[in-house]
Amino acid sequence: MRIELVRRAEHSRLMVWASPLLAVAITLVIAVGIFAAMGADPLEALYIFFVEPLTAGWSLQELVVKAIPITLIAIGLSLCYMSNTWNIGAEGQFTAGAILGSLFPIVFPGWTGPLVLPAMLLFGILGGMLYAAIPALLKIRFGANEILTSLMLVYVAQLLLDWIVRGPWRNPDGYGFPESRVFDASAQMPLLVDGGRMHIGLVFVFVAVLVVWFTMGRTLTGFQIRVLGQAPRAGAFAGFSQNRMVLFTFLVSGGLAGLAGIMEVAGPIGQLRPSISPGYGFTAIIVAFLGRLHPVGILIAGFVLALTYLGGEAAQVALGMSDKVMRVFQGLLLFLVLACDTLIYYRVRLVRPVADPLGGAVHGRG
Amino acid sequence: MSGAVEQVRAGEREARVRPDAAPLLEAVGITKIFGALKANDGIDLAIRPGEIHALLGENGAGKSTLVKILYGALQPTAGEIRWNGEPVRIASPAAARRLGIGMVFQHFSLFDALTVAENIALAVPPRESRAALAAEIETVSAEYGLPLNPRSIVADLSVGERQRVEIVRCLLQKPRLIIMDEPTSVLTPQEANDLFSTLDVLVAGGVSVLYISHRLEEVKQICHHATILRHGKVVGECDPQKETAARLASLMVGADIRALSGEHRSLPDAPVRLAVTDLSLPPPHPFAVALDHVGLELRAGEILGIAGVAGNGQDELFGAISGERRSERSDAVTIDGRPCGTRGITARRRLGAAFVPEERLGHGAVPRMRLSENVVLTRHATDGTLRRSGVIDRLSSRGIVDRVTKLFDVRKGTPDPEATALSGGNLQKFVVGREIDRKPGILVVCQPTWGVDAGAAAVIRQALIDLARSGSAILVISQDLDEILELSDRIAVISKGRLSEPRPTAELTREEIGLMMGGVGEGGHAH
């Protein structure tokens, strides 16, 4: 018996939606195995990991707080990936946006008022865009592989952040702790619910979802992205420039990552610290693919991945499990989504060996 | 044996008589069902020893399916194959080779970086030594008139020579039946003649050949017998020497193909619409061809044909004229008197030019996009109705799809399918129709009827002629010499990136063009 993949004439619309669900289901099955191997009661662990975070009001708010940056970054990345450009460095652009956006509350703490926050958000976007422009320009000018350059720039940005909060931007009244001063109230994201942590960043997420949805479905810009991603030669034939598209998608995804970065430090964190993200920029890659590179899918997938963060924390507390378990699930999920996506264009066929009258048993060929 | 080759080559081919013998291979009631499609429906075929048996049919008639079954790559749903009268089951290509069935594919499977001998060594059972194999290759190639140096690197060989490698590789397995899939589609007329001589030697030695081809003239010339397929069924068997090409074609398509209206014209006074002047471009990648001082003038109302063997700069010339690759000099390309050599394809489209590339899928159309989206691909800049402030008007693009569908009889399962769901011929009608629907002033089209069935080819060629009669200028780049001769008012030949001076079709013979295609005679010329 042999398993064969047979190409479908048209792609399967059912599998477009079923593939991520299948991937989540297989991930859960493997999760049971992992929990059992670690000596925990699999059902209890599953409950703590994936259900309990949804049962309390505060943790639902926390889910939104985590989903905001992941989703926003993933929406930007989806444009890159659809155009066949590989920005892996959103974590760095997130950090760059956070640093540049923090310029006002840290360097000019005396400036307060309603204009501070918009200025910070703008500079956050600008920081992410500038940082994303580096790998884009390197690719256009020198043909440098953007996967490598964008990824390596992540570590540069993180070290820059580390140095800046220990050095020039350290809080003068902070007893030497490596942190910036706490942002003024006017430099912080307004909350959606009093006393919670859920902030208006959620609005930006919905705006981004709607804008990208419309852009991809209806406009010539979205059409260019899809054409260049699916058939570069046809894109050139249509008169679309691959280089311009590389720059455009890097700027958009970098800008959204930068916005997510400044909203994170102006929101839940409230100051700059050596570490401001538990890997949101990398998790967003998983979200983009789990969400089918479609804005609505990404919105849903963003909440699913946010749940793994909360579940990971809960399992750490309740079961004493390492937070690396959460990382394992995230990696498994990405792996399985990509594997299941094969089923969109191929179907599985079982082939039985047929007897060859002249030789031994051979497999039928198709 | 090379004497025998010379003899055959020297003499005119005499009338062929089908050998009177029991069949070597017989297919009885072969049926193959794919889902809802009956690709083969009760096909009977008998190939006698020592005959060249033509298998004729349009695209989608079931030829490939039948050949794959005979070569063991597919299993029939029903029916029987007999070899020397004995029922056999051909479970795999390896089993077919063990029986004595060899195949020469349309697309070669050779490693460019290896030598001829190394390529052959990969495919045949191991010999005592490399030297023994090389000697064997030399013997076989001399015996069958297939001159070949075992030590040549394949990358340096011409297309005809590469095909010889494939044939020698096949012959080393001592086949009794050789299946050839469109063997002359990539050859110059001279190379094709050499191939026919080899076939003559083969059948003289008792080997049978199953010969698949679209080209009716050559089938008439070399085949003993023909079986014609349509819609998966055998619709006729005949002696092709006794039939006219028109009769064979009408058997294939099931209707009389209408003759094209329009004769070759000479238009020395018409205004020049497209001019290419002293255009030289380095090769874009190591396997491409450099354009070498190319020049041409294309006048209103005329069709200029560019003949040539594949890989002599056709793609590069198309890219340079379309603007996918820009030139250094603005006046290298002018459209209606306006220089645009340094401008891109969108600017050239806005000047009234339209383009149809050779590759339908991936170049002329995005495979996984709907036809309405593929309309936007080439017309987003020239059709104001297709977009309003950056937003695509889907109604308008669907309207264009409907117009093209009606005008060119594009057959499709749903109103707006993905491009990849269309058959090759229908997609080609769509891709050509999409541009003609614009009524362009200049149309540059590469391989307009490549792999398209006879009916669709006639529709496309007539549309090109009609467009030219309406005052547009058309440049046809094609490897199909029959097509060039049929369509063109003037003909130029491209060889190694150089373009010959265009000459009126009436002044040229097939042989002259063939020699120029091989790079002999009138070479390139500079302005």
mmCIF file of N, CA and C in Angstrom, chain B residues 357-444:
data_model
loop_
_atom_site.group_PDB
_atom_site.id
_atom_site.type_symbol
_atom_site.label_atom_id
_atom_site.label_comp_id
_atom_site.label_asym_id
_atom_site.label_seq_id
_atom_site.Cartn_x
_atom_site.Cartn_y
_atom_site.Cartn_z
ATOM 1 N N PRO B 357 1.969 36.239 -25.090
ATOM 2 C CA PRO B 357 3.213 35.470 -24.974
ATOM 3 C C PRO B 357 3.000 33.994 -25.294
ATOM 4 N N GLU B 358 4.118 33.292 -25.405
ATOM 5 C CA GLU B 358 4.044 31.874 -25.755
ATOM 6 C C GLU B 358 3.409 31.052 -24.641
ATOM 7 N N GLU B 359 3.872 31.281 -23.404
ATOM 8 C CA GLU B 359 3.350 30.524 -22.272
ATOM 9 C C GLU B 359 1.995 31.068 -21.884
ATOM 10 N N ARG B 360 0.970 30.229 -21.979
ATOM 11 C CA ARG B 360 -0.356 30.710 -21.601
ATOM 12 C C ARG B 360 -0.450 30.807 -20.085
ATOM 13 N N LEU B 361 -0.088 29.713 -19.404
ATOM 14 C CA LEU B 361 -0.245 29.660 -17.958
ATOM 15 C C LEU B 361 1.025 30.171 -17.291
ATOM 16 N N GLY B 362 0.877 31.142 -16.419
ATOM 17 C CA GLY B 362 2.039 31.639 -15.685
ATOM 18 C C GLY B 362 2.666 32.852 -16.321
ATOM 19 N N HIS B 363 2.368 33.116 -17.594
ATOM 20 C CA HIS B 363 2.899 34.314 -18.241
ATOM 21 C C HIS B 363 1.740 35.134 -18.813
ATOM 22 N N GLY B 364 0.968 34.513 -19.689
ATOM 23 C CA GLY B 364 -0.176 35.216 -20.259
ATOM 24 C C GLY B 364 -1.379 35.235 -19.343
ATOM 25 N N ALA B 365 -1.419 34.300 -18.418
ATOM 26 C CA ALA B 365 -2.546 34.231 -17.486
ATOM 27 C C ALA B 365 -2.048 33.666 -16.158
ATOM 28 N N VAL B 366 -2.717 34.067 -15.072
ATOM 29 C CA VAL B 366 -2.399 33.508 -13.757
ATOM 30 C C VAL B 366 -3.261 32.256 -13.583
ATOM 31 N N PRO B 367 -2.623 31.087 -13.417
ATOM 32 C CA PRO B 367 -3.380 29.834 -13.474
ATOM 33 C C PRO B 367 -4.557 29.770 -12.490
ATOM 34 N N ARG B 368 -4.322 30.195 -11.251
ATOM 35 C CA ARG B 368 -5.363 30.016 -10.235
ATOM 36 C C ARG B 368 -6.234 31.255 -10.068
ATOM 37 N N MET B 369 -6.287 32.084 -11.070
ATOM 38 C CA MET B 369 -7.199 33.222 -11.002
ATOM 39 C C MET B 369 -8.299 33.058 -12.026
ATOM 40 N N ARG B 370 -9.451 33.667 -11.735
ATOM 41 C CA ARG B 370 -10.595 33.558 -12.638
ATOM 42 C C ARG B 370 -10.339 34.321 -13.934
ATOM 43 N N LEU B 371 -11.096 33.964 -14.959
ATOM 44 C CA LEU B 371 -10.927 34.646 -16.238
ATOM 45 C C LEU B 371 -11.168 36.144 -16.077
ATOM 46 N N SER B 372 -12.161 36.523 -15.264
ATOM 47 C CA SER B 372 -12.456 37.952 -15.115
ATOM 48 C C SER B 372 -11.260 38.671 -14.494
ATOM 49 N N GLU B 373 -10.516 37.995 -13.624
ATOM 50 C CA GLU B 373 -9.326 38.621 -13.054
ATOM 51 C C GLU B 373 -8.196 38.649 -14.082
ATOM 52 N N ASN B 374 -8.145 37.614 -14.904
ATOM 53 C CA ASN B 374 -7.108 37.583 -15.934
ATOM 54 C C ASN B 374 -7.348 38.632 -17.016
ATOM 55 N N VAL B 375 -8.573 39.094 -17.132
ATOM 56 C CA VAL B 375 -8.848 40.218 -18.030
ATOM 57 C C VAL B 375 -8.168 41.473 -17.489
ATOM 58 N N VAL B 376 -8.262 41.657 -16.190
ATOM 59 C CA VAL B 376 -7.665 42.846 -15.563
ATOM 60 C C VAL B 376 -6.146 42.826 -15.747
ATOM 61 N N LEU B 377 -5.584 41.619 -15.791
ATOM 62 C CA LEU B 377 -4.132 41.460 -15.867
ATOM 63 C C LEU B 377 -3.522 42.309 -16.983
ATOM 64 N N THR B 378 -4.077 42.232 -18.182
ATOM 65 C CA THR B 378 -3.443 42.947 -19.294
ATOM 66 C C THR B 378 -4.187 44.218 -19.677
ATOM 67 N N ARG B 379 -5.363 44.461 -19.082
ATOM 68 C CA ARG B 379 -6.142 45.595 -19.580
ATOM 69 C C ARG B 379 -6.403 46.644 -18.520
ATOM 70 N N HIS B 380 -5.773 46.500 -17.352
ATOM 71 C CA HIS B 380 -6.075 47.437 -16.262
ATOM 72 C C HIS B 380 -5.689 48.865 -16.612
ATOM 73 N N ALA B 381 -4.672 49.033 -17.489
ATOM 74 C CA ALA B 381 -4.193 50.381 -17.770
ATOM 75 C C ALA B 381 -4.895 50.989 -18.973
ATOM 76 N N THR B 382 -5.471 50.147 -19.838
ATOM 77 C CA THR B 382 -5.991 50.691 -21.094
ATOM 78 C C THR B 382 -7.501 50.798 -21.102
ATOM 79 N N ASP B 383 -8.194 50.069 -20.242
ATOM 80 C CA ASP B 383 -9.655 50.137 -20.214
ATOM 81 C C ASP B 383 -10.103 50.966 -19.026
ATOM 82 N N GLY B 384 -10.540 52.178 -19.281
ATOM 83 C CA GLY B 384 -10.982 53.068 -18.209
ATOM 84 C C GLY B 384 -12.117 52.472 -17.401
ATOM 85 N N THR B 385 -12.932 51.621 -18.047
ATOM 86 C CA THR B 385 -14.098 51.095 -17.331
ATOM 87 C C THR B 385 -13.716 50.034 -16.311
ATOM 88 N N LEU B 386 -12.502 49.500 -16.400
ATOM 89 C CA LEU B 386 -12.146 48.381 -15.530
ATOM 90 C C LEU B 386 -11.862 48.809 -14.105
ATOM 91 N N ARG B 387 -11.552 50.085 -13.897
ATOM 92 C CA ARG B 387 -11.305 50.496 -12.523
ATOM 93 C C ARG B 387 -11.704 51.943 -12.317
ATOM 94 N N ARG B 388 -12.215 52.189 -11.146
ATOM 95 C CA ARG B 388 -12.545 53.558 -10.763
ATOM 96 C C ARG B 388 -11.774 53.875 -9.504
ATOM 97 N N SER B 389 -10.922 54.839 -9.574
ATOM 98 C CA SER B 389 -10.010 55.245 -8.493
ATOM 99 C C SER B 389 -9.461 54.037 -7.739
ATOM 100 N N GLY B 390 -8.859 53.141 -8.502
ATOM 101 C CA GLY B 390 -8.137 52.033 -7.884
ATOM 102 C C GLY B 390 -8.990 50.827 -7.532
ATOM 103 N N VAL B 391 -10.321 50.951 -7.650
ATOM 104 C CA VAL B 391 -11.184 49.821 -7.322
ATOM 105 C C VAL B 391 -11.592 49.127 -8.620
ATOM 106 N N ILE B 392 -11.427 47.814 -8.646
ATOM 107 C CA ILE B 392 -11.714 47.051 -9.863
ATOM 108 C C ILE B 392 -13.214 46.887 -10.039
ATOM 109 N N ASP B 393 -13.684 47.159 -11.242
ATOM 110 C CA ASP B 393 -15.104 46.987 -11.551
ATOM 111 C C ASP B 393 -15.315 45.570 -12.081
ATOM 112 N N ARG B 394 -15.860 44.717 -11.223
ATOM 113 C CA ARG B 394 -15.972 43.309 -11.615
ATOM 114 C C ARG B 394 -17.001 43.103 -12.715
ATOM 115 N N LEU B 395 -18.056 43.921 -12.689
ATOM 116 C CA LEU B 395 -19.073 43.776 -13.737
ATOM 117 C C LEU B 395 -18.458 44.011 -15.102
ATOM 118 N N SER B 396 -17.629 45.044 -15.178
ATOM 119 C CA SER B 396 -17.013 45.378 -16.447
ATOM 120 C C SER B 396 -16.076 44.260 -16.910
ATOM 121 N N SER B 397 -15.299 43.689 -15.983
ATOM 122 C CA SER B 397 -14.366 42.639 -16.403
ATOM 123 C C SER B 397 -15.127 41.375 -16.794
ATOM 124 N N ARG B 398 -16.248 41.100 -16.113
ATOM 125 C CA ARG B 398 -17.047 39.936 -16.520
ATOM 126 C C ARG B 398 -17.671 40.175 -17.881
ATOM 127 N N GLY B 399 -18.007 41.420 -18.160
ATOM 128 C CA GLY B 399 -18.556 41.754 -19.467
ATOM 129 C C GLY B 399 -17.564 41.437 -20.573
ATOM 130 N N ILE B 400 -16.281 41.760 -20.314
ATOM 131 C CA ILE B 400 -15.252 41.458 -21.317
ATOM 132 C C ILE B 400 -15.131 39.948 -21.495
ATOM 133 N N VAL B 401 -15.172 39.196 -20.391
ATOM 134 C CA VAL B 401 -15.099 37.733 -20.492
ATOM 135 C C VAL B 401 -16.241 37.227 -21.379
ATOM 136 N N ASP B 402 -17.436 37.742 -21.157
ATOM 137 C CA ASP B 402 -18.585 37.284 -21.947
ATOM 138 C C ASP B 402 -18.399 37.601 -23.427
ATOM 139 N N ARG B 403 -17.893 38.813 -23.702
ATOM 140 C CA ARG B 403 -17.676 39.198 -25.101
ATOM 141 C C ARG B 403 -16.680 38.267 -25.774
ATOM 142 N N VAL B 404 -15.542 38.034 -25.091
ATOM 143 C CA VAL B 404 -14.504 37.181 -25.670
ATOM 144 C C VAL B 404 -15.035 35.757 -25.842
ATOM 145 N N THR B 405 -15.787 35.290 -24.846
ATOM 146 C CA THR B 405 -16.352 33.945 -24.908
ATOM 147 C C THR B 405 -17.215 33.779 -26.145
ATOM 148 N N LYS B 406 -18.052 34.771 -26.400
ATOM 149 C CA LYS B 406 -18.981 34.684 -27.514
ATOM 150 C C LYS B 406 -18.218 34.752 -28.850
ATOM 151 N N LEU B 407 -17.308 35.702 -28.924
ATOM 152 C CA LEU B 407 -16.612 35.960 -30.181
ATOM 153 C C LEU B 407 -15.705 34.791 -30.576
ATOM 154 N N PHE B 408 -15.069 34.176 -29.576
ATOM 155 C CA PHE B 408 -14.068 33.156 -29.878
ATOM 156 C C PHE B 408 -14.528 31.760 -29.488
ATOM 157 N N ASP B 409 -15.790 31.621 -29.106
ATOM 158 C CA ASP B 409 -16.329 30.316 -28.758
ATOM 159 C C ASP B 409 -15.445 29.617 -27.713
ATOM 160 N N VAL B 410 -15.192 30.312 -26.604
ATOM 161 C CA VAL B 410 -14.407 29.720 -25.521
ATOM 162 C C VAL B 410 -15.322 28.776 -24.745
ATOM 163 N N ARG B 411 -14.960 27.508 -24.704
ATOM 164 C CA ARG B 411 -15.796 26.528 -23.987
ATOM 165 C C ARG B 411 -15.306 26.401 -22.560
ATOM 166 N N LYS B 412 -16.230 26.570 -21.591
ATOM 167 C CA LYS B 412 -15.839 26.474 -20.185
ATOM 168 C C LYS B 412 -17.017 25.932 -19.389
ATOM 169 N N GLY B 413 -16.694 25.302 -18.255
ATOM 170 C CA GLY B 413 -17.724 24.634 -17.470
ATOM 171 C C GLY B 413 -18.608 25.590 -16.698
ATOM 172 N N THR B 414 -18.022 26.668 -16.170
ATOM 173 C CA THR B 414 -18.774 27.643 -15.391
ATOM 174 C C THR B 414 -18.563 29.009 -16.042
ATOM 175 N N PRO B 415 -19.395 30.009 -15.707
ATOM 176 C CA PRO B 415 -19.261 31.296 -16.383
ATOM 177 C C PRO B 415 -17.881 31.934 -16.197
ATOM 178 N N ASP B 416 -17.279 31.727 -15.037
ATOM 179 C CA ASP B 416 -16.031 32.442 -14.753
ATOM 180 C C ASP B 416 -15.041 31.533 -14.027
ATOM 181 N N PRO B 417 -14.525 30.488 -14.723
ATOM 182 C CA PRO B 417 -13.647 29.525 -14.046
ATOM 183 C C PRO B 417 -12.224 30.054 -13.881
ATOM 184 N N GLU B 418 -11.436 29.343 -13.089
ATOM 185 C CA GLU B 418 -10.007 29.648 -13.015
ATOM 186 C C GLU B 418 -9.364 29.300 -14.358
ATOM 187 N N ALA B 419 -8.309 30.038 -14.704
ATOM 188 C CA ALA B 419 -7.683 29.842 -16.014
ATOM 189 C C ALA B 419 -7.218 28.403 -16.192
ATOM 190 N N THR B 420 -6.717 27.800 -15.137
ATOM 191 C CA THR B 420 -6.147 26.458 -15.242
ATOM 192 C C THR B 420 -7.212 25.403 -15.530
ATOM 193 N N ALA B 421 -8.503 25.744 -15.321
ATOM 194 C CA ALA B 421 -9.561 24.764 -15.560
ATOM 195 C C ALA B 421 -9.903 24.655 -17.045
ATOM 196 N N LEU B 422 -9.446 25.608 -17.857
ATOM 197 C CA LEU B 422 -9.726 25.562 -19.292
ATOM 198 C C LEU B 422 -8.739 24.640 -20.002
ATOM 199 N N SER B 423 -9.185 24.021 -21.092
ATOM 200 C CA SER B 423 -8.248 23.231 -21.895
ATOM 201 C C SER B 423 -7.303 24.192 -22.610
ATOM 202 N N GLY B 424 -6.180 23.668 -23.080
ATOM 203 C CA GLY B 424 -5.166 24.511 -23.711
ATOM 204 C C GLY B 424 -5.721 25.352 -24.850
ATOM 205 N N GLY B 425 -6.512 24.728 -25.705
ATOM 206 C CA GLY B 425 -7.044 25.428 -26.864
ATOM 207 C C GLY B 425 -7.995 26.537 -26.458
ATOM 208 N N ASN B 426 -8.856 26.253 -25.507
ATOM 209 C CA ASN B 426 -9.819 27.262 -25.074
ATOM 210 C C ASN B 426 -9.142 28.407 -24.350
ATOM 211 N N LEU B 427 -8.133 28.090 -23.556
ATOM 212 C CA LEU B 427 -7.409 29.163 -22.871
ATOM 213 C C LEU B 427 -6.689 30.037 -23.898
ATOM 214 N N GLN B 428 -6.144 29.401 -24.934
ATOM 215 C CA GLN B 428 -5.455 30.181 -25.958
ATOM 216 C C GLN B 428 -6.437 31.103 -26.672
ATOM 217 N N LYS B 429 -7.649 30.594 -26.963
ATOM 218 C CA LYS B 429 -8.652 31.453 -27.598
ATOM 219 C C LYS B 429 -8.972 32.629 -26.683
ATOM 220 N N PHE B 430 -9.023 32.360 -25.387
ATOM 221 C CA PHE B 430 -9.312 33.441 -24.441
ATOM 222 C C PHE B 430 -8.169 34.457 -24.407
ATOM 223 N N VAL B 431 -6.944 33.970 -24.332
ATOM 224 C CA VAL B 431 -5.796 34.868 -24.200
ATOM 225 C C VAL B 431 -5.615 35.735 -25.449
ATOM 226 N N VAL B 432 -5.843 35.125 -26.622
ATOM 227 C CA VAL B 432 -5.753 35.901 -27.860
ATOM 228 C C VAL B 432 -6.960 36.841 -27.953
ATOM 229 N N GLY B 433 -8.148 36.303 -27.632
ATOM 230 C CA GLY B 433 -9.369 37.095 -27.736
ATOM 231 C C GLY B 433 -9.353 38.293 -26.796
ATOM 232 N N ARG B 434 -8.772 38.105 -25.609
ATOM 233 C CA ARG B 434 -8.678 39.190 -24.641
ATOM 234 C C ARG B 434 -7.964 40.398 -25.256
ATOM 235 N N GLU B 435 -6.936 40.146 -26.066
ATOM 236 C CA GLU B 435 -6.197 41.257 -26.670
ATOM 237 C C GLU B 435 -6.906 41.789 -27.915
ATOM 238 N N ILE B 436 -7.451 40.880 -28.747
ATOM 239 C CA ILE B 436 -8.090 41.337 -29.991
ATOM 240 C C ILE B 436 -9.334 42.156 -29.664
ATOM 241 N N ASP B 437 -10.004 41.800 -28.572
ATOM 242 C CA ASP B 437 -11.190 42.535 -28.132
ATOM 243 C C ASP B 437 -10.874 44.012 -27.895
ATOM 244 N N ARG B 438 -9.609 44.314 -27.616
ATOM 245 C CA ARG B 438 -9.198 45.709 -27.406
ATOM 246 C C ARG B 438 -9.080 46.468 -28.716
ATOM 247 N N LYS B 439 -9.106 45.761 -29.840
ATOM 248 C CA LYS B 439 -8.822 46.339 -31.163
ATOM 249 C C LYS B 439 -7.505 47.089 -31.133
ATOM 250 N N PRO B 440 -6.409 46.376 -30.832
ATOM 251 C CA PRO B 440 -5.112 47.053 -30.701
ATOM 252 C C PRO B 440 -4.572 47.489 -32.051
ATOM 253 N N GLY B 441 -3.774 48.551 -32.051
ATOM 254 C CA GLY B 441 -3.140 49.003 -33.281
ATOM 255 C C GLY B 441 -2.014 48.076 -33.696
ATOM 256 N N ILE B 442 -1.366 47.483 -32.680
ATOM 257 C CA ILE B 442 -0.262 46.563 -32.939
ATOM 258 C C ILE B 442 -0.464 45.340 -32.060
ATOM 259 N N LEU B 443 -0.351 44.170 -32.660
ATOM 260 C CA LEU B 443 -0.459 42.942 -31.866
ATOM 261 C C LEU B 443 0.799 42.114 -32.094
ATOM 262 N N VAL B 444 1.491 41.799 -31.009
ATOM 263 C CA VAL B 444 2.658 40.925 -31.095
ATOM 264 C C VAL B 444 2.264 39.608 -30.447
#
